[in-house]
Amino acid sequence: MEIPQHIAIIMDGNGRWAKKRGLPRIAGHKVGVDALKEIVKVCGEIGIKYLTVYAFSTENWKRPQDEVSFLMNLFFDTLEREVNELDKNNVRLRFLGRLMDFNPKLQEKIENSVEKLSKNTGLNLNVMVNYGGRAEIVDAVNEIAESREQKTERGDKISEQDIQNHLYTRGIPDPDLLIRTASEMRISNFLLWQIAYAEIYVADVFWPDFRRAELMKAIESFCKRERRYGKTSEQLK
Ligand code: FPP
């Protein structure tokens, strides 16, 4: 089978990576950014078209205040430091989620970075922040209801295509491969709609250790699978 067009990743285990080394949790997030940089670079090199990563969930606000602040600063600083390098690598960036809950300076930084990279034609990097899969579906349905009240859309029964067209990920093909690190077998409210037919791969390393070789293992595993989309193996022959 061909390599996946779209890889989604639940980057898990930063805290445990740090704890194992006697470091504060935030040290894990810092090295987590290095891992993400490497994965972005490799995905670009091998011709992956879309990479979608779960960077902050709607539930993550419940973490200790200083960890939440650290993550917000980390998003800001990483954008500041990396945007030129991403541009050089022809990466197109999107930040998707309920961005309006972030502080205005971070929102502005996100907006400017996304705009700067919007004409790029290489890897599409989607960073999901203040994101929840259920929240996304609720937002989509509310948008449909609103546009019907204003009669900009037709009033037939709501279809799968209608919902698809109003997700944050509209226009982006569904992930072929969903990777989660740190051995956890959970979806944690990530891309609930979009992963309907994704192949799932669980890596046993913590996110800061998920590098080129680990990504290649996940892709190799994907390539060996038979995707049937509900059909029998015989029908696929
Ligand atoms: C999960 O590990 C990790 C996060 C919630 C944060 C992920 C963020 C990054 C890797 C930084 C990304 C940066 C940019 C700019 C997109 P955890 O803290 O849940 O680990 P644990 O389960 O071991 O506690």
PDB file of C-alpha atoms and ligand atoms in Angstrom:
ATOM      1  CA  MET A   1       0.000   0.000   0.000  1.00  0.00           C
ATOM      2  CA  GLU A   2       1.083   3.571  -0.607  1.00  0.00           C
ATOM      3  CA  ILE A   3       2.300   5.817   2.189  1.00  0.00           C
ATOM      4  CA  PRO A   4      -0.453   7.681   4.013  1.00  0.00           C
ATOM      5  CA  GLN A   5      -1.522  11.015   2.584  1.00  0.00           C
ATOM      6  CA  HIS A   6      -2.619  12.298   5.987  1.00  0.00           C
ATOM      7  CA  ILE A   7      -1.124  11.391   9.374  1.00  0.00           C
ATOM      8  CA  ALA A   8      -2.721  12.542  12.639  1.00  0.00           C
ATOM      9  CA  ILE A   9      -0.836  12.322  15.922  1.00  0.00           C
ATOM     10  CA  ILE A  10      -1.840  12.393  19.581  1.00  0.00           C
ATOM     11  CA  MET A  11       1.450  13.556  21.106  1.00  0.00           C
ATOM     12  CA  ASP A  12       1.309  11.910  24.524  1.00  0.00           C
ATOM     13  CA  GLY A  13       3.797  11.300  27.327  1.00  0.00           C
ATOM     14  CA  ASN A  14       5.714  14.576  27.677  1.00  0.00           C
ATOM     15  CA  GLY A  15       5.066  14.654  31.427  1.00  0.00           C
ATOM     16  CA  ARG A  16       6.114  11.043  31.945  1.00  0.00           C
ATOM     17  CA  TRP A  17       9.215  11.520  29.805  1.00  0.00           C
ATOM     18  CA  ALA A  18      10.261  14.357  32.114  1.00  0.00           C
ATOM     19  CA  LYS A  19       9.334  12.542  35.315  1.00  0.00           C
ATOM     20  CA  LYS A  20      11.438   9.537  34.331  1.00  0.00           C
ATOM     21  CA  ARG A  21      14.430  11.901  34.205  1.00  0.00           C
ATOM     22  CA  GLY A  22      13.589  13.741  37.421  1.00  0.00           C
ATOM     23  CA  LEU A  23      12.712  16.890  35.451  1.00  0.00           C
ATOM     24  CA  PRO A  24       9.649  19.171  35.684  1.00  0.00           C
ATOM     25  CA  ARG A  25       6.798  18.340  33.279  1.00  0.00           C
ATOM     26  CA  ILE A  26       7.493  21.445  31.220  1.00  0.00           C
ATOM     27  CA  ALA A  27      10.906  20.050  30.246  1.00  0.00           C
ATOM     28  CA  GLY A  28       8.983  17.279  28.468  1.00  0.00           C
ATOM     29  CA  HIS A  29       6.933  19.813  26.508  1.00  0.00           C
ATOM     30  CA  LYS A  30      10.109  21.650  25.480  1.00  0.00           C
ATOM     31  CA  VAL A  31      11.729  18.517  24.096  1.00  0.00           C
ATOM     32  CA  GLY A  32       8.309  17.655  22.642  1.00  0.00           C
ATOM     33  CA  VAL A  33       8.712  20.644  20.351  1.00  0.00           C
ATOM     34  CA  ASP A  34      12.053  19.228  19.119  1.00  0.00           C
ATOM     35  CA  ALA A  35      10.303  15.951  18.328  1.00  0.00           C
ATOM     36  CA  LEU A  36       7.573  17.811  16.447  1.00  0.00           C
ATOM     37  CA  LYS A  37      10.164  19.751  14.430  1.00  0.00           C
ATOM     38  CA  GLU A  38      11.848  16.497  13.412  1.00  0.00           C
ATOM     39  CA  ILE A  39       8.561  14.833  12.463  1.00  0.00           C
ATOM     40  CA  VAL A  40       7.482  17.864  10.401  1.00  0.00           C
ATOM     41  CA  LYS A  41      10.794  17.811   8.555  1.00  0.00           C
ATOM     42  CA  VAL A  42      10.658  14.072   7.833  1.00  0.00           C
ATOM     43  CA  CYS A  43       7.008  14.220   6.729  1.00  0.00           C
ATOM     44  CA  GLY A  44       7.931  16.963   4.258  1.00  0.00           C
ATOM     45  CA  GLU A  45      10.888  14.983   2.949  1.00  0.00           C
ATOM     46  CA  ILE A  46       8.976  11.757   2.345  1.00  0.00           C
ATOM     47  CA  GLY A  47       6.001  13.464   0.725  1.00  0.00           C
ATOM     48  CA  ILE A  48       3.280  13.255   3.369  1.00  0.00           C
ATOM     49  CA  LYS A  49       0.677  15.858   2.354  1.00  0.00           C
ATOM     50  CA  TYR A  50      -1.052  16.469   5.725  1.00  0.00           C
ATOM     51  CA  LEU A  51       0.132  16.210   9.311  1.00  0.00           C
ATOM     52  CA  THR A  52      -2.365  16.992  12.078  1.00  0.00           C
ATOM     53  CA  VAL A  53      -1.180  17.164  15.684  1.00  0.00           C
ATOM     54  CA  TYR A  54      -3.093  17.468  18.965  1.00  0.00           C
ATOM     55  CA  ALA A  55      -1.307  20.214  20.881  1.00  0.00           C
ATOM     56  CA  PHE A  56      -3.939  21.381  23.406  1.00  0.00           C
ATOM     57  CA  SER A  57      -7.355  19.952  24.146  1.00  0.00           C
ATOM     58  CA  THR A  58     -10.447  21.717  25.470  1.00  0.00           C
ATOM     59  CA  GLU A  59      -9.818  19.705  28.672  1.00  0.00           C
ATOM     60  CA  ASN A  60      -6.186  20.810  29.049  1.00  0.00           C
ATOM     61  CA  TRP A  61      -7.252  24.091  30.728  1.00  0.00           C
ATOM     62  CA  LYS A  62      -7.768  21.940  33.852  1.00  0.00           C
ATOM     63  CA  ARG A  63      -4.005  21.391  34.207  1.00  0.00           C
ATOM     64  CA  PRO A  64      -2.080  23.399  36.826  1.00  0.00           C
ATOM     65  CA  GLN A  65      -2.124  27.085  35.939  1.00  0.00           C
ATOM     66  CA  ASP A  66       1.648  27.331  35.525  1.00  0.00           C
ATOM     67  CA  GLU A  67       1.711  24.420  33.063  1.00  0.00           C
ATOM     68  CA  VAL A  68      -1.095  26.008  31.006  1.00  0.00           C
ATOM     69  CA  SER A  69       0.796  29.337  30.924  1.00  0.00           C
ATOM     70  CA  PHE A  70       3.973  27.550  29.956  1.00  0.00           C
ATOM     71  CA  LEU A  71       2.220  25.850  27.030  1.00  0.00           C
ATOM     72  CA  MET A  72       0.707  29.150  25.837  1.00  0.00           C
ATOM     73  CA  ASN A  73       4.160  30.774  25.903  1.00  0.00           C
ATOM     74  CA  LEU A  74       5.628  27.742  24.188  1.00  0.00           C
ATOM     75  CA  PHE A  75       3.141  28.062  21.301  1.00  0.00           C
ATOM     76  CA  PHE A  76       3.973  31.764  20.990  1.00  0.00           C
ATOM     77  CA  ASP A  77       7.759  31.338  21.161  1.00  0.00           C
ATOM     78  CA  THR A  78       7.797  28.331  18.849  1.00  0.00           C
ATOM     79  CA  LEU A  79       5.859  30.250  16.199  1.00  0.00           C
ATOM     80  CA  GLU A  80       8.189  33.203  16.601  1.00  0.00           C
ATOM     81  CA  ARG A  81      11.304  31.041  16.280  1.00  0.00           C
ATOM     82  CA  GLU A  82      10.193  28.537  13.653  1.00  0.00           C
ATOM     83  CA  VAL A  83       8.028  30.415  11.173  1.00  0.00           C
ATOM     84  CA  ASN A  84      10.921  31.260   8.824  1.00  0.00           C
ATOM     85  CA  GLU A  85      12.244  27.710   8.865  1.00  0.00           C
ATOM     86  CA  LEU A  86       8.733  26.378   8.173  1.00  0.00           C
ATOM     87  CA  ASP A  87       8.477  28.839   5.307  1.00  0.00           C
ATOM     88  CA  LYS A  88      11.811  27.665   3.883  1.00  0.00           C
ATOM     89  CA  ASN A  89      10.491  24.110   4.008  1.00  0.00           C
ATOM     90  CA  ASN A  90       7.359  25.172   2.093  1.00  0.00           C
ATOM     91  CA  VAL A  91       5.067  24.180   4.997  1.00  0.00           C
ATOM     92  CA  ARG A  92       1.527  25.525   5.045  1.00  0.00           C
ATOM     93  CA  LEU A  93       0.274  26.009   8.593  1.00  0.00           C
ATOM     94  CA  ARG A  94      -3.194  25.931  10.123  1.00  0.00           C
ATOM     95  CA  PHE A  95      -4.168  26.303  13.783  1.00  0.00           C
ATOM     96  CA  LEU A  96      -7.612  24.806  14.320  1.00  0.00           C
ATOM     97  CA  GLY A  97      -9.835  24.864  17.401  1.00  0.00           C
ATOM     98  CA  ARG A  98     -11.621  27.450  19.539  1.00  0.00           C
ATOM     99  CA  LEU A  99      -8.896  30.055  19.118  1.00  0.00           C
ATOM    100  CA  MET A 100     -11.065  32.848  20.547  1.00  0.00           C
ATOM    101  CA  ASP A 101     -10.347  31.609  24.097  1.00  0.00           C
ATOM    102  CA  PHE A 102      -6.616  32.376  23.748  1.00  0.00           C
ATOM    103  CA  ASN A 103      -5.175  35.703  24.743  1.00  0.00           C
ATOM    104  CA  PRO A 104      -5.265  38.299  21.946  1.00  0.00           C
ATOM    105  CA  LYS A 105      -1.482  38.417  21.544  1.00  0.00           C
ATOM    106  CA  LEU A 106      -1.312  34.685  20.936  1.00  0.00           C
ATOM    107  CA  GLN A 107      -4.283  34.872  18.563  1.00  0.00           C
ATOM    108  CA  GLU A 108      -2.540  37.597  16.607  1.00  0.00           C
ATOM    109  CA  LYS A 109       0.721  35.637  16.469  1.00  0.00           C
ATOM    110  CA  ILE A 110      -1.180  32.587  15.186  1.00  0.00           C
ATOM    111  CA  GLU A 111      -3.044  34.647  12.601  1.00  0.00           C
ATOM    112  CA  ASN A 112       0.123  36.296  11.272  1.00  0.00           C
ATOM    113  CA  SER A 113       2.079  33.031  11.108  1.00  0.00           C
ATOM    114  CA  VAL A 114      -0.757  31.210   9.346  1.00  0.00           C
ATOM    115  CA  GLU A 115      -1.093  34.080   6.875  1.00  0.00           C
ATOM    116  CA  LYS A 116       2.645  34.191   6.180  1.00  0.00           C
ATOM    117  CA  LEU A 117       2.698  30.491   5.273  1.00  0.00           C
ATOM    118  CA  SER A 118      -0.671  30.381   3.523  1.00  0.00           C
ATOM    119  CA  LYS A 119       0.707  30.249  -0.026  1.00  0.00           C
ATOM    120  CA  ASN A 120       3.057  27.342   0.633  1.00  0.00           C
ATOM    121  CA  THR A 121       2.426  24.129  -1.271  1.00  0.00           C
ATOM    122  CA  GLY A 122       4.390  21.463   0.635  1.00  0.00           C
ATOM    123  CA  LEU A 123       3.354  19.728   3.838  1.00  0.00           C
ATOM    124  CA  ASN A 124       0.075  20.962   5.366  1.00  0.00           C
ATOM    125  CA  LEU A 125       0.677  21.159   9.118  1.00  0.00           C
ATOM    126  CA  ASN A 126      -2.498  21.386  11.182  1.00  0.00           C
ATOM    127  CA  VAL A 127      -2.035  22.179  14.854  1.00  0.00           C
ATOM    128  CA  MET A 128      -5.159  21.448  16.871  1.00  0.00           C
ATOM    129  CA  VAL A 129      -5.425  23.759  19.877  1.00  0.00           C
ATOM    130  CA  ASN A 130      -8.236  24.281  22.363  1.00  0.00           C
ATOM    131  CA  TYR A 131      -9.650  21.460  20.330  1.00  0.00           C
ATOM    132  CA  GLY A 132     -12.258  18.857  21.160  1.00  0.00           C
ATOM    133  CA  GLY A 133     -13.842  16.493  18.662  1.00  0.00           C
ATOM    134  CA  ARG A 134     -17.300  16.888  20.189  1.00  0.00           C
ATOM    135  CA  ALA A 135     -16.938  20.682  20.382  1.00  0.00           C
ATOM    136  CA  GLU A 136     -15.998  20.696  16.704  1.00  0.00           C
ATOM    137  CA  ILE A 137     -19.130  18.773  15.723  1.00  0.00           C
ATOM    138  CA  VAL A 138     -21.300  21.041  17.904  1.00  0.00           C
ATOM    139  CA  ASP A 139     -19.696  24.115  16.293  1.00  0.00           C
ATOM    140  CA  ALA A 140     -20.357  22.669  12.838  1.00  0.00           C
ATOM    141  CA  VAL A 141     -24.015  21.969  13.566  1.00  0.00           C
ATOM    142  CA  ASN A 142     -24.512  25.453  15.037  1.00  0.00           C
ATOM    143  CA  GLU A 143     -22.916  27.015  11.975  1.00  0.00           C
ATOM    144  CA  ILE A 144     -25.268  25.056   9.716  1.00  0.00           C
ATOM    145  CA  ALA A 145     -28.285  26.098  11.809  1.00  0.00           C
ATOM    146  CA  GLU A 146     -27.192  29.730  11.675  1.00  0.00           C
ATOM    147  CA  SER A 147     -26.605  29.802   7.940  1.00  0.00           C
ATOM    148  CA  ARG A 148     -30.011  28.219   7.429  1.00  0.00           C
ATOM    149  CA  GLU A 149     -31.680  30.844   9.579  1.00  0.00           C
ATOM    150  CA  GLN A 150     -30.040  33.424   7.362  1.00  0.00           C
ATOM    151  CA  LYS A 151     -31.018  31.296   4.368  1.00  0.00           C
ATOM    152  CA  THR A 152     -27.522  31.177   2.907  1.00  0.00           C
ATOM    153  CA  GLU A 153     -27.884  27.384   2.818  1.00  0.00           C
ATOM    154  CA  ARG A 154     -30.686  25.088   1.727  1.00  0.00           C
ATOM    155  CA  GLY A 155     -33.051  23.691   4.328  1.00  0.00           C
ATOM    156  CA  ASP A 156     -33.038  19.952   3.461  1.00  0.00           C
ATOM    157  CA  LYS A 157     -32.151  17.395   6.105  1.00  0.00           C
ATOM    158  CA  ILE A 158     -28.585  17.795   7.339  1.00  0.00           C
ATOM    159  CA  SER A 159     -26.280  15.381   5.515  1.00  0.00           C
ATOM    160  CA  GLU A 160     -22.844  13.959   6.287  1.00  0.00           C
ATOM    161  CA  GLN A 161     -21.484  16.242   3.585  1.00  0.00           C
ATOM    162  CA  ASP A 162     -23.027  19.294   5.310  1.00  0.00           C
ATOM    163  CA  ILE A 163     -21.284  18.425   8.570  1.00  0.00           C
ATOM    164  CA  GLN A 164     -18.020  17.701   6.757  1.00  0.00           C
ATOM    165  CA  ASN A 165     -18.250  21.122   5.095  1.00  0.00           C
ATOM    166  CA  HIS A 166     -18.498  22.907   8.450  1.00  0.00           C
ATOM    167  CA  LEU A 167     -15.816  21.095  10.455  1.00  0.00           C
ATOM    168  CA  TYR A 168     -12.636  23.046  11.281  1.00  0.00           C
ATOM    169  CA  THR A 169     -10.932  20.616   8.885  1.00  0.00           C
ATOM    170  CA  ARG A 170     -13.190  21.398   5.908  1.00  0.00           C
ATOM    171  CA  GLY A 171     -11.338  20.837   2.650  1.00  0.00           C
ATOM    172  CA  ILE A 172      -8.766  18.549   4.279  1.00  0.00           C
ATOM    173  CA  PRO A 173      -9.001  14.812   3.501  1.00  0.00           C
ATOM    174  CA  ASP A 174      -9.566  12.511   6.492  1.00  0.00           C
ATOM    175  CA  PRO A 175      -6.478  11.029   8.202  1.00  0.00           C
ATOM    176  CA  ASP A 176      -5.333   7.660   6.869  1.00  0.00           C
ATOM    177  CA  LEU A 177      -3.162   6.910   9.884  1.00  0.00           C
ATOM    178  CA  LEU A 178      -3.698   7.949  13.501  1.00  0.00           C
ATOM    179  CA  ILE A 179      -0.655   7.618  15.748  1.00  0.00           C
ATOM    180  CA  ARG A 180      -0.713   7.859  19.526  1.00  0.00           C
ATOM    181  CA  THR A 181       2.462   7.731  21.570  1.00  0.00           C
ATOM    182  CA  ALA A 182       3.114   6.551  25.144  1.00  0.00           C
ATOM    183  CA  SER A 183       1.260   3.221  24.714  1.00  0.00           C
ATOM    184  CA  GLU A 184      -2.168   4.711  25.421  1.00  0.00           C
ATOM    185  CA  MET A 185      -5.135   3.063  23.672  1.00  0.00           C
ATOM    186  CA  ARG A 186      -7.480   6.037  23.775  1.00  0.00           C
ATOM    187  CA  ILE A 187      -8.851   8.584  21.300  1.00  0.00           C
ATOM    188  CA  SER A 188      -9.308  11.367  23.906  1.00  0.00           C
ATOM    189  CA  ASN A 189     -11.831  13.379  21.892  1.00  0.00           C
ATOM    190  CA  PHE A 190      -9.473  13.821  18.913  1.00  0.00           C
ATOM    191  CA  LEU A 191     -10.901  14.141  15.376  1.00  0.00           C
ATOM    192  CA  LEU A 192     -13.916  11.990  16.252  1.00  0.00           C
ATOM    193  CA  TRP A 193     -15.613  12.524  12.905  1.00  0.00           C
ATOM    194  CA  GLN A 194     -12.526  12.386  10.707  1.00  0.00           C
ATOM    195  CA  ILE A 195     -10.973   9.139  11.982  1.00  0.00           C
ATOM    196  CA  ALA A 196     -13.940   6.967  10.975  1.00  0.00           C
ATOM    197  CA  TYR A 197     -11.718   4.840   8.700  1.00  0.00           C
ATOM    198  CA  ALA A 198      -8.225   5.709   9.982  1.00  0.00           C
ATOM    199  CA  GLU A 199      -5.743   2.963  10.786  1.00  0.00           C
ATOM    200  CA  ILE A 200      -4.567   3.280  14.388  1.00  0.00           C
ATOM    201  CA  TYR A 201      -0.953   2.834  15.485  1.00  0.00           C
ATOM    202  CA  VAL A 202       0.141   3.027  19.106  1.00  0.00           C
ATOM    203  CA  ALA A 203       3.833   3.690  19.726  1.00  0.00           C
ATOM    204  CA  ASP A 204       5.404   2.603  23.001  1.00  0.00           C
ATOM    205  CA  VAL A 205       7.740   5.599  23.302  1.00  0.00           C
ATOM    206  CA  PHE A 206       6.888   8.910  24.940  1.00  0.00           C
ATOM    207  CA  TRP A 207       6.344  11.815  22.532  1.00  0.00           C
ATOM    208  CA  PRO A 208       9.774  13.496  23.061  1.00  0.00           C
ATOM    209  CA  ASP A 209      11.382  10.223  21.875  1.00  0.00           C
ATOM    210  CA  PHE A 210       9.148   9.835  18.830  1.00  0.00           C
ATOM    211  CA  ARG A 211      11.615  10.625  16.054  1.00  0.00           C
ATOM    212  CA  ARG A 212      12.344   9.638  12.445  1.00  0.00           C
ATOM    213  CA  ALA A 213      12.833   5.902  13.100  1.00  0.00           C
ATOM    214  CA  GLU A 214       9.625   5.665  15.136  1.00  0.00           C
ATOM    215  CA  LEU A 215       7.654   7.455  12.421  1.00  0.00           C
ATOM    216  CA  MET A 216       9.046   5.073   9.806  1.00  0.00           C
ATOM    217  CA  LYS A 217       7.952   2.089  11.916  1.00  0.00           C
ATOM    218  CA  ALA A 218       4.419   3.495  12.076  1.00  0.00           C
ATOM    219  CA  ILE A 219       4.320   4.077   8.312  1.00  0.00           C
ATOM    220  CA  GLU A 220       5.676   0.589   7.612  1.00  0.00           C
ATOM    221  CA  SER A 221       2.975  -0.895   9.805  1.00  0.00           C
ATOM    222  CA  PHE A 222       0.361   1.158   7.922  1.00  0.00           C
ATOM    223  CA  CYS A 223       1.682  -0.025   4.547  1.00  0.00           C
ATOM    224  CA  LYS A 224       1.216  -3.681   5.537  1.00  0.00           C
ATOM    225  CA  ARG A 225      -2.443  -3.265   6.409  1.00  0.00           C
ATOM    226  CA  GLU A 226      -5.430  -3.931   4.214  1.00  0.00           C
ATOM    227  CA  ARG A 227      -7.975  -1.121   4.353  1.00  0.00           C
ATOM    228  CA  ARG A 228     -11.397  -2.470   3.545  1.00  0.00           C
ATOM    229  CA  TYR A 229     -13.842   0.365   4.280  1.00  0.00           C
ATOM    230  CA  GLY A 230     -16.489  -2.219   5.169  1.00  0.00           C
ATOM    231  CA  LYS A 231     -15.897  -4.431   2.107  1.00  0.00           C
ATOM    232  CA  THR A 232     -14.625  -8.043   2.108  1.00  0.00           C
ATOM    233  CA  SER A 233     -11.023  -8.854   1.125  1.00  0.00           C
ATOM    234  CA  GLU A 234     -12.342 -10.595  -2.020  1.00  0.00           C
ATOM    235  CA  GLN A 235     -14.168  -7.476  -3.183  1.00  0.00           C
ATOM    236  CA  LEU A 236     -10.958  -5.523  -2.956  1.00  0.00           C
ATOM    237  CA  LYS A 237      -9.072  -7.860  -5.329  1.00  0.00           C
TER     238      LYS A 237
HETATM  239  C1  FPP B   1       0.925  15.478  26.075  1.00  0.00           C
HETATM  240  O1  FPP B   1       1.804  15.026  27.062  1.00  0.00           O
HETATM  241  C2  FPP B   1       1.359  16.732  25.499  1.00  0.00           C
HETATM  242  C3  FPP B   1       0.666  17.913  25.488  1.00  0.00           C
HETATM  243  C4  FPP B   1      -0.666  18.083  26.080  1.00  0.00           C
HETATM  244  C5  FPP B   1       1.250  19.107  24.879  1.00  0.00           C
HETATM  245  C6  FPP B   1       1.791  18.867  23.515  1.00  0.00           C
HETATM  246  C7  FPP B   1       2.488  20.050  23.046  1.00  0.00           C
HETATM  247  C8  FPP B   1       3.683  20.039  22.434  1.00  0.00           C
HETATM  248  C9  FPP B   1       4.472  18.844  22.126  1.00  0.00           C
HETATM  249  C10 FPP B   1       4.229  21.337  22.003  1.00  0.00           C
HETATM  250  C11 FPP B   1       3.720  21.613  20.623  1.00  0.00           C
HETATM  251  C12 FPP B   1       4.138  22.951  20.238  1.00  0.00           C
HETATM  252  C13 FPP B   1       3.644  23.610  19.177  1.00  0.00           C
HETATM  253  C14 FPP B   1       4.158  24.945  18.862  1.00  0.00           C
HETATM  254  C15 FPP B   1       2.576  23.064  18.332  1.00  0.00           C
HETATM  255  P1  FPP B   1       1.290  14.981  28.553  1.00  0.00           P
HETATM  256  O2  FPP B   1       1.653  16.261  29.197  1.00  0.00           O
HETATM  257  O3  FPP B   1      -0.161  14.642  28.559  1.00  0.00           O
HETATM  258  O4  FPP B   1       2.145  13.810  29.116  1.00  0.00           O
HETATM  259  P2  FPP B   1       1.743  12.818  30.300  1.00  0.00           P
HETATM  260  O5  FPP B   1       0.549  12.059  29.847  1.00  0.00           O
HETATM  261  O6  FPP B   1       2.947  11.961  30.433  1.00  0.00           O
HETATM  262  O7  FPP B   1       1.486  13.653  31.517  1.00  0.00           O
END
